[in-house]
Amino acid sequence: MKFSMIYEAQLLDPSPAEEEKVLLEMVEQAEALDEYGFDTVWAVEHTALTQYAHMSVPETFLAFVAGRTKRIGIGHGVVCLMPAMNHPIKVAERVAMLDILSGGRVHFGVGKGGSQQEAGAFGYDLNTLQPIIDEAMYLVPKILANGEIEHHGEYIDIPHRPIHPAPKQKPHPPMYMATTKAETLVMAGSRGIGALVMGFGGPEDVAKKSRIYREAYAKRKAEDQVGFVPLEHLAALCPTIVSHDREKARRVGLRGQRFFAEALAHWYQGMPKPTGYDLSAEEHLEALEHLRTDRHAIIGEDKVAMAPDPGYYGEVPHAYGTPADCIAYVQRLIDAGADEILFLSQMGGVEHEAIMETIRLIGTEVIPHFRAKGEARSAA
C-alpha cells in the first residue's frame, strides 16, 4: 500500500505575491513528505484555470522538489499530451532527464486535460482530442525505451531522430492515466497502465471504479499495451485534513472542499468564481445544502459534491478529522480496492500550517499504522 500527496497549486488569492508564497510553501511541504515517509509527491498539469490550479509547469516544480528531497517518488499526475502543448519528443526528454537526476524516482501519468478552457488555449477542441492523445500516449514510452523515433501517424508526424537522454528506469518509468469516466477506466485497464481516480464520491464509488478498471485489466490484449511494463495499480484521491482537534479539521476540510468544487464549477460549468468563507463546518453545510442535488462540479462522470453527506461522526465521508478518523476512512478506501492513497490537502483557503500539521500526523500516526499491519501480515 502506498501513501502519497497530490498538488493542484490552488489559490484563494491569485495575485503574483500569493502565487509565489503558495508555491514555495508547497516545496516545504514536499520536503516534509519526504521526511515523514510518504511514497510519492504528485503534481497535476493545468493551464489557464485561475484559482483552481496554478500548477502549469509541473516538470519545473517536480525537478525542484527532486533536488530538495532524497527518496520520495516524483509523480506527473498527469502530463497533458496535446502535441502543441507537450510534444511527445519533449515529454520523453523531460521525463528521462528528471528520472536520471532524481535517481530513478519518476512516475509518469498521461491525459488530455479536462476543459475546453485548456484545450482551446492550444488550438484544440476537447471533444475531438482523444484520438490525438491516444497516438501520443503510445509514442512516449517507445521513445523512452528505444532512444529514437520515426513515426508517420494520422495526427503526429516525426522524421527519424535520435532522442536523448535515456531514463534511469528501464525500459521507462511506470505509467498511469487520469481517469474520470467509465470509458477511461476501461481504457487504462485494457492498455495495462495504472489508473489515477477522483475520490470525492467516497469508498463505494472507488470500489465501482476499481471493479471496472480491474475487469478491463484482466481482459487486456497484448497489442493494446501502452509501454512495455504492465502495471495494475489504482490510486484514489482522498481529500484530507488531519488534526487532534476534530472540529478544526472538519471546518478547514469543508472549506477546502467547497473551494475545490466551486473552482471546478466555475471553469467547467460557468458558475461564479469561488471565494473564501470563514465559517464553521455547520455553516458550510447549511450554506451549501441547496447545491447538493443539482449543482455539482463535474469532471467527466465524476460529481464533486459541494459538501459531504451528513453523519460525519458515524460514517466519515472524507478524511477530515483526527488521525483515528483518517485511519478509519483510509481503511475503507483500501477495502474498496485502492492501491495508493492520494491525499489532497492543498485546497484553496487551506493554510500552510494546517497542511503541515496534516502531513506530520499522517506521517507519524496514519502511515505507521498501516505499515505495521502490513508487516504483521507478512510475518503471519
Short mmCIF file of C-alpha atoms in Angstrom, two decimals:
data_model
loop_
_atom_site.label_atom_id
_atom_site.label_comp_id
_atom_site.label_asym_id
_atom_site.label_seq_id
_atom_site.Cartn_x
_atom_site.Cartn_y
_atom_site.Cartn_z
CA MET A 1 0.00 0.00 0.00
CA LYS A 2 1.29 3.44 -0.94
CA PHE A 3 0.56 6.81 0.65
CA SER A 4 1.15 9.97 -1.37
CA MET A 5 0.04 13.58 -1.70
CA ILE A 6 -1.16 15.40 -4.81
CA TYR A 7 -0.91 19.12 -5.59
CA GLU A 8 -3.04 21.46 -7.70
CA ALA A 9 -1.49 24.75 -6.51
CA GLN A 10 -4.91 26.22 -5.71
CA LEU A 11 -5.10 29.88 -4.76
CA LEU A 12 -7.79 31.78 -2.94
CA ASP A 13 -5.99 34.99 -3.89
CA PRO A 14 -4.43 34.58 -7.38
CA SER A 15 -2.08 37.57 -7.03
CA PRO A 16 1.61 37.13 -8.01
CA ALA A 17 2.69 37.56 -4.39
CA GLU A 18 0.33 34.83 -3.20
CA GLU A 19 1.38 32.56 -6.10
CA GLU A 20 4.99 32.83 -5.00
CA LYS A 21 4.09 32.22 -1.36
CA VAL A 22 1.98 29.14 -2.06
CA LEU A 23 4.46 27.58 -4.49
CA LEU A 24 7.32 27.96 -2.02
CA GLU A 25 5.13 26.56 0.77
CA MET A 26 4.43 23.54 -1.44
CA VAL A 27 8.17 22.91 -1.75
CA GLU A 28 8.47 22.99 2.05
CA GLN A 29 5.55 20.58 2.27
CA ALA A 30 7.19 18.24 -0.24
CA GLU A 31 10.34 18.19 1.89
CA ALA A 32 8.17 17.21 4.86
CA LEU A 33 6.51 14.46 2.82
CA ASP A 34 9.97 13.05 2.11
CA GLU A 35 10.92 13.24 5.78
CA TYR A 36 7.72 11.58 7.02
CA GLY A 37 7.85 8.58 4.71
CA PHE A 38 5.26 9.37 2.04
CA ASP A 39 5.75 7.39 -1.16
CA THR A 40 5.21 9.97 -3.91
CA VAL A 41 4.54 13.66 -4.40
CA TRP A 42 2.24 14.11 -7.41
CA ALA A 43 1.64 17.32 -9.36
CA VAL A 44 -1.18 17.95 -11.85
CA GLU A 45 -0.84 19.97 -15.05
CA HIS A 46 -3.38 22.68 -15.92
CA THR A 47 -3.25 25.86 -17.97
CA ALA A 48 -5.45 28.96 -17.73
CA LEU A 49 -7.57 27.78 -14.76
CA THR A 50 -7.18 30.74 -12.40
CA GLN A 51 -7.59 29.82 -8.70
CA TYR A 52 -8.34 26.14 -9.44
CA ALA A 53 -4.81 25.15 -10.49
CA HIS A 54 -1.71 27.27 -10.92
CA MET A 55 0.42 24.15 -11.50
CA SER A 56 1.07 24.98 -15.15
CA VAL A 57 4.64 23.63 -15.39
CA PRO A 58 4.83 20.57 -13.14
CA GLU A 59 8.10 19.45 -14.68
CA THR A 60 9.80 22.51 -13.17
CA PHE A 61 8.14 22.10 -9.78
CA LEU A 62 8.92 18.38 -9.65
CA ALA A 63 12.54 18.88 -10.73
CA PHE A 64 12.99 21.46 -7.97
CA VAL A 65 11.37 19.10 -5.46
CA ALA A 66 13.56 16.22 -6.62
CA GLY A 67 16.63 18.31 -5.92
CA ARG A 68 15.40 19.15 -2.40
CA THR A 69 14.41 15.58 -1.42
CA LYS A 70 16.16 12.23 -1.13
CA ARG A 71 13.81 9.28 -1.55
CA ILE A 72 10.21 10.26 -2.30
CA GLY A 73 8.74 9.37 -5.69
CA ILE A 74 8.26 12.19 -8.20
CA GLY A 75 4.86 11.92 -9.93
CA HIS A 76 3.39 13.58 -13.00
CA GLY A 77 -0.32 13.33 -12.36
CA VAL A 78 -0.62 13.91 -15.32
CA VAL A 79 1.17 15.33 -18.38
CA CYS A 80 -1.36 16.67 -20.90
CA LEU A 81 -0.41 15.13 -24.24
CA MET A 82 -1.77 17.75 -26.64
CA PRO A 83 1.20 17.95 -29.07
CA ALA A 84 1.06 21.75 -29.33
CA MET A 85 1.31 21.86 -25.53
CA ASN A 86 3.61 18.88 -24.90
CA HIS A 87 5.08 17.25 -27.99
CA PRO A 88 5.86 13.52 -27.47
CA ILE A 89 9.60 14.07 -28.05
CA LYS A 90 9.80 16.82 -25.44
CA VAL A 91 7.72 14.80 -22.97
CA ALA A 92 10.08 11.83 -23.33
CA GLU A 93 13.16 14.05 -23.00
CA ARG A 94 11.85 15.77 -19.87
CA VAL A 95 10.73 12.53 -18.23
CA ALA A 96 14.07 10.85 -18.92
CA MET A 97 16.10 13.80 -17.65
CA LEU A 98 14.05 14.03 -14.46
CA ASP A 99 14.33 10.28 -13.95
CA ILE A 100 18.12 10.42 -14.17
CA LEU A 101 18.54 13.45 -11.94
CA SER A 102 16.10 12.12 -9.32
CA GLY A 103 17.83 8.75 -9.17
CA GLY A 104 15.00 6.83 -10.87
CA ARG A 105 12.10 8.20 -8.82
CA VAL A 106 9.73 9.29 -11.61
CA HIS A 107 6.13 8.13 -12.01
CA PHE A 108 4.58 9.26 -15.26
CA GLY A 109 0.86 9.85 -15.85
CA VAL A 110 -0.78 10.91 -19.12
CA GLY A 111 -4.08 12.52 -20.06
CA LYS A 112 -5.75 15.19 -22.14
CA GLY A 113 -6.83 17.85 -19.62
CA GLY A 114 -10.41 18.37 -18.59
CA SER A 115 -11.77 21.58 -20.07
CA GLN A 116 -12.16 23.48 -23.32
CA GLN A 117 -10.59 26.41 -21.50
CA GLU A 118 -7.31 24.49 -21.59
CA ALA A 119 -7.67 22.68 -24.91
CA GLY A 120 -8.68 25.88 -26.67
CA ALA A 121 -5.56 27.66 -25.46
CA PHE A 122 -3.56 25.35 -27.72
CA GLY A 123 -5.99 25.30 -30.62
CA TYR A 124 -7.85 22.06 -29.91
CA ASP A 125 -11.47 21.03 -29.48
CA LEU A 126 -11.71 18.96 -26.29
CA ASN A 127 -14.47 16.80 -27.81
CA THR A 128 -12.23 15.61 -30.67
CA LEU A 129 -8.94 15.44 -28.78
CA GLN A 130 -8.87 11.82 -27.53
CA PRO A 131 -7.52 10.17 -30.73
CA ILE A 132 -4.61 12.63 -30.74
CA ILE A 133 -3.88 11.87 -27.08
CA ASP A 134 -4.04 8.14 -27.82
CA GLU A 135 -1.46 8.43 -30.59
CA ALA A 136 0.89 10.43 -28.36
CA MET A 137 0.34 8.05 -25.43
CA TYR A 138 1.77 5.11 -27.37
CA LEU A 139 4.68 7.14 -28.73
CA VAL A 140 6.21 8.44 -25.49
CA PRO A 141 7.21 5.05 -23.94
CA LYS A 142 8.56 3.89 -27.31
CA ILE A 143 10.81 6.94 -27.43
CA LEU A 144 11.93 6.38 -23.84
CA ALA A 145 12.69 2.71 -24.41
CA ASN A 146 14.27 2.91 -27.87
CA GLY A 147 16.15 6.19 -27.77
CA GLU A 148 14.99 7.08 -31.26
CA ILE A 149 11.79 7.65 -33.16
CA GLU A 150 10.31 7.74 -36.63
CA HIS A 151 6.55 7.99 -36.80
CA HIS A 152 4.09 8.93 -39.52
CA GLY A 153 0.66 8.81 -37.93
CA GLU A 154 -2.75 10.29 -38.50
CA TYR A 155 -2.11 13.26 -36.21
CA ILE A 156 1.62 13.26 -35.43
CA ASP A 157 4.45 13.09 -37.95
CA ILE A 158 8.07 12.73 -36.80
CA PRO A 159 11.08 12.10 -39.08
CA HIS A 160 13.75 9.70 -37.86
CA ARG A 161 15.63 11.24 -34.94
CA PRO A 162 17.80 10.02 -32.04
CA ILE A 163 16.38 11.18 -28.70
CA HIS A 164 18.43 11.80 -25.55
CA PRO A 165 18.81 11.12 -22.67
CA ALA A 166 17.59 7.63 -21.80
CA PRO A 167 15.70 7.21 -18.50
CA LYS A 168 17.31 5.55 -15.49
CA GLN A 169 14.34 3.19 -15.05
CA LYS A 170 14.34 0.61 -17.82
CA PRO A 171 12.63 0.46 -20.20
CA HIS A 172 10.76 3.52 -18.85
CA PRO A 173 9.20 4.83 -15.61
CA PRO A 174 5.85 3.33 -14.51
CA MET A 175 2.93 4.77 -16.45
CA TYR A 176 -0.54 5.88 -15.36
CA MET A 177 -3.59 7.52 -16.86
CA ALA A 178 -6.02 10.08 -15.45
CA THR A 179 -9.50 8.51 -15.41
CA THR A 180 -12.77 10.36 -14.79
CA LYS A 181 -15.21 8.25 -16.84
CA ALA A 182 -16.05 4.57 -17.05
CA GLU A 183 -14.66 4.54 -20.60
CA THR A 184 -11.30 5.93 -19.49
CA LEU A 185 -11.12 3.39 -16.64
CA VAL A 186 -11.63 0.68 -19.25
CA MET A 187 -9.03 2.35 -21.45
CA ALA A 188 -6.42 2.40 -18.67
CA GLY A 189 -7.11 -1.20 -17.70
CA SER A 190 -7.16 -2.54 -21.25
CA ARG A 191 -3.91 -0.72 -22.02
CA GLY A 192 -2.18 -2.16 -18.97
CA ILE A 193 -1.32 1.06 -17.15
CA GLY A 194 -2.17 2.45 -13.72
CA ALA A 195 -5.33 4.48 -13.06
CA LEU A 196 -5.48 7.76 -11.16
CA VAL A 197 -9.07 8.30 -9.99
CA MET A 198 -11.04 11.01 -8.21
CA GLY A 199 -12.16 10.09 -4.71
CA PHE A 200 -14.80 12.67 -3.81
CA GLY A 201 -17.51 10.08 -4.39
CA GLY A 202 -16.36 8.04 -1.39
CA PRO A 203 -15.35 4.39 -0.94
CA GLU A 204 -18.41 2.98 -2.72
CA ASP A 205 -17.57 4.98 -5.83
CA VAL A 206 -13.91 3.94 -5.62
CA ALA A 207 -15.00 0.29 -5.34
CA LYS A 208 -17.09 0.64 -8.50
CA LYS A 209 -14.18 2.22 -10.35
CA SER A 210 -11.83 -0.48 -9.12
CA ARG A 211 -14.11 -3.21 -10.49
CA ILE A 212 -14.36 -1.56 -13.90
CA TYR A 213 -10.61 -0.99 -14.11
CA ARG A 214 -9.58 -4.44 -12.90
CA GLU A 215 -12.03 -6.25 -15.17
CA ALA A 216 -10.59 -4.38 -18.14
CA TYR A 217 -7.05 -5.09 -16.97
CA ALA A 218 -7.77 -8.83 -16.64
CA LYS A 219 -9.14 -8.93 -20.21
CA ARG A 220 -6.42 -6.78 -21.80
CA LYS A 221 -4.74 -7.79 -25.05
CA ALA A 222 -1.00 -7.64 -25.64
CA GLU A 223 -1.40 -5.48 -28.75
CA ASP A 224 -3.20 -2.79 -26.73
CA GLN A 225 -0.44 -2.42 -24.13
CA VAL A 226 0.86 1.12 -23.64
CA GLY A 227 4.57 0.90 -22.93
CA PHE A 228 6.46 -2.26 -22.15
CA VAL A 229 5.71 -2.97 -18.47
CA PRO A 230 2.10 -3.77 -17.48
CA LEU A 231 1.03 -2.06 -14.26
CA GLU A 232 -2.16 -2.90 -12.35
CA HIS A 233 -2.45 -0.04 -9.90
CA LEU A 234 -5.36 2.15 -8.81
CA ALA A 235 -4.58 5.37 -6.95
CA ALA A 236 -7.55 7.15 -5.34
CA LEU A 237 -7.81 10.81 -4.38
CA CYS A 238 -8.56 11.32 -0.68
CA PRO A 239 -9.44 14.87 0.48
CA THR A 240 -7.73 15.08 3.86
CA ILE A 241 -7.22 17.45 6.76
CA VAL A 242 -5.95 15.87 10.00
CA SER A 243 -5.74 17.45 13.44
CA HIS A 244 -6.19 16.31 17.01
CA ASP A 245 -8.93 18.97 17.03
CA ARG A 246 -11.67 17.20 15.06
CA GLU A 247 -13.88 20.26 14.66
CA LYS A 248 -10.99 22.32 13.33
CA ALA A 249 -10.11 19.62 10.80
CA ARG A 250 -13.73 19.32 9.73
CA ARG A 251 -14.14 23.10 9.30
CA VAL A 252 -10.89 23.52 7.36
CA GLY A 253 -11.54 20.45 5.23
CA LEU A 254 -15.05 21.53 4.30
CA ARG A 255 -13.83 24.98 3.40
CA GLY A 256 -11.17 23.49 1.14
CA GLN A 257 -13.58 21.06 -0.47
CA ARG A 258 -16.08 23.82 -1.08
CA PHE A 259 -13.42 25.94 -2.80
CA PHE A 260 -12.27 22.97 -4.89
CA ALA A 261 -15.79 22.23 -6.08
CA GLU A 262 -16.71 25.88 -6.73
CA ALA A 263 -13.50 26.48 -8.70
CA LEU A 264 -14.22 23.42 -10.84
CA ALA A 265 -17.80 24.51 -11.35
CA HIS A 266 -16.61 27.94 -12.47
CA TRP A 267 -14.28 26.68 -15.19
CA TYR A 268 -16.17 23.55 -16.22
CA GLN A 269 -19.77 24.80 -15.95
CA GLY A 270 -19.60 28.60 -15.98
CA MET A 271 -20.71 29.07 -12.38
CA PRO A 272 -19.46 32.02 -10.25
CA LYS A 273 -15.86 32.18 -9.10
CA PRO A 274 -15.07 30.66 -5.69
CA THR A 275 -14.50 32.88 -2.69
CA GLY A 276 -13.17 32.36 0.83
CA TYR A 277 -15.51 31.64 3.68
CA ASP A 278 -14.56 31.81 7.34
CA LEU A 279 -17.43 29.66 8.57
CA SER A 280 -17.96 26.77 10.92
CA ALA A 281 -18.46 23.30 9.49
CA GLU A 282 -22.20 23.55 10.17
CA GLU A 283 -22.41 26.90 8.40
CA HIS A 284 -20.64 25.42 5.37
CA LEU A 285 -23.12 22.57 5.28
CA GLU A 286 -26.12 24.86 5.72
CA ALA A 287 -24.90 27.29 3.04
CA LEU A 288 -24.27 24.52 0.51
CA GLU A 289 -27.19 22.19 1.17
CA HIS A 290 -29.22 23.60 -1.73
CA LEU A 291 -26.32 22.82 -4.08
CA ARG A 292 -26.25 19.15 -3.17
CA THR A 293 -28.73 17.77 -5.71
CA ASP A 294 -28.46 19.99 -8.76
CA ARG A 295 -25.18 21.87 -8.56
CA HIS A 296 -22.03 19.81 -8.62
CA ALA A 297 -18.69 20.42 -10.21
CA ILE A 298 -18.35 17.71 -12.87
CA ILE A 299 -15.15 16.17 -14.24
CA GLY A 300 -16.08 13.55 -16.82
CA GLU A 301 -18.66 11.46 -15.00
CA ASP A 302 -17.41 12.45 -11.54
CA LYS A 303 -19.55 14.68 -9.36
CA VAL A 304 -17.58 16.61 -6.75
CA ALA A 305 -20.13 17.40 -4.06
CA MET A 306 -20.09 20.92 -2.67
CA ALA A 307 -20.48 19.39 0.78
CA PRO A 308 -20.27 15.81 2.04
CA ASP A 309 -23.22 13.79 3.19
CA PRO A 310 -24.41 14.25 6.79
CA GLY A 311 -23.40 11.91 9.60
CA TYR A 312 -19.74 12.84 9.73
CA TYR A 313 -19.02 11.24 13.05
CA GLY A 314 -20.72 7.96 12.24
CA GLU A 315 -19.62 7.47 8.63
CA VAL A 316 -16.59 9.62 7.79
CA PRO A 317 -17.29 10.93 4.27
CA HIS A 318 -13.74 12.24 3.83
CA ALA A 319 -10.64 12.12 5.99
CA TYR A 320 -11.39 15.37 7.83
CA GLY A 321 -10.77 14.69 11.49
CA THR A 322 -8.37 13.10 13.93
CA PRO A 323 -5.67 10.58 12.99
CA ALA A 324 -8.09 7.83 14.08
CA ASP A 325 -10.77 9.24 11.74
CA CYS A 326 -8.25 9.32 8.91
CA ILE A 327 -7.16 5.75 9.58
CA ALA A 328 -10.78 4.55 9.51
CA TYR A 329 -11.53 6.30 6.23
CA VAL A 330 -8.31 5.21 4.54
CA GLN A 331 -9.10 1.62 5.53
CA ARG A 332 -12.41 1.93 3.71
CA LEU A 333 -10.59 3.10 0.57
CA ILE A 334 -8.17 0.20 0.84
CA ASP A 335 -11.07 -2.22 1.25
CA ALA A 336 -12.65 -0.60 -1.84
CA GLY A 337 -9.64 -1.54 -3.94
CA ALA A 338 -7.23 1.41 -3.77
CA ASP A 339 -3.54 0.53 -4.13
CA GLU A 340 -2.42 4.07 -3.36
CA ILE A 341 -3.98 6.93 -1.41
CA LEU A 342 -3.52 10.37 -2.98
CA PHE A 343 -4.08 12.66 -0.02
CA LEU A 344 -5.39 16.06 -1.15
CA SER A 345 -4.85 18.82 1.41
CA GLN A 346 -3.67 21.76 -0.72
CA MET A 347 -7.14 23.14 -1.48
CA GLY A 348 -7.96 26.84 -1.81
CA GLY A 349 -8.10 28.61 1.53
CA VAL A 350 -6.35 25.84 3.48
CA GLU A 351 -3.44 27.41 5.33
CA HIS A 352 0.13 26.13 5.10
CA GLU A 353 0.15 25.36 8.83
CA ALA A 354 -2.91 23.09 8.51
CA ILE A 355 -1.28 21.20 5.63
CA MET A 356 1.98 20.78 7.54
CA GLU A 357 0.06 19.50 10.57
CA THR A 358 -1.79 17.06 8.33
CA ILE A 359 1.49 15.80 6.82
CA ARG A 360 3.06 15.38 10.26
CA LEU A 361 0.11 13.45 11.71
CA ILE A 362 -0.28 11.22 8.67
CA GLY A 363 3.45 10.56 8.75
CA THR A 364 3.65 9.81 12.45
CA GLU A 365 0.31 8.11 13.12
CA VAL A 366 -1.55 7.07 9.95
CA ILE A 367 1.19 5.63 7.73
CA PRO A 368 2.90 3.74 10.61
CA HIS A 369 -0.46 2.16 11.48
CA PHE A 370 -0.84 0.63 8.03
CA ARG A 371 2.83 -0.23 7.63
CA ALA A 372 2.70 -2.11 10.94
CA LYS A 373 -0.38 -4.01 9.75
CA GLY A 374 1.44 -4.92 6.56
CA GLU A 375 4.47 -6.20 8.46
CA ALA A 376 2.23 -8.21 10.76
CA ARG A 377 0.54 -9.86 7.78
CA SER A 378 3.92 -10.62 6.22
CA ALA A 379 5.15 -12.23 9.44
CA ALA A 380 2.00 -14.34 9.66
#
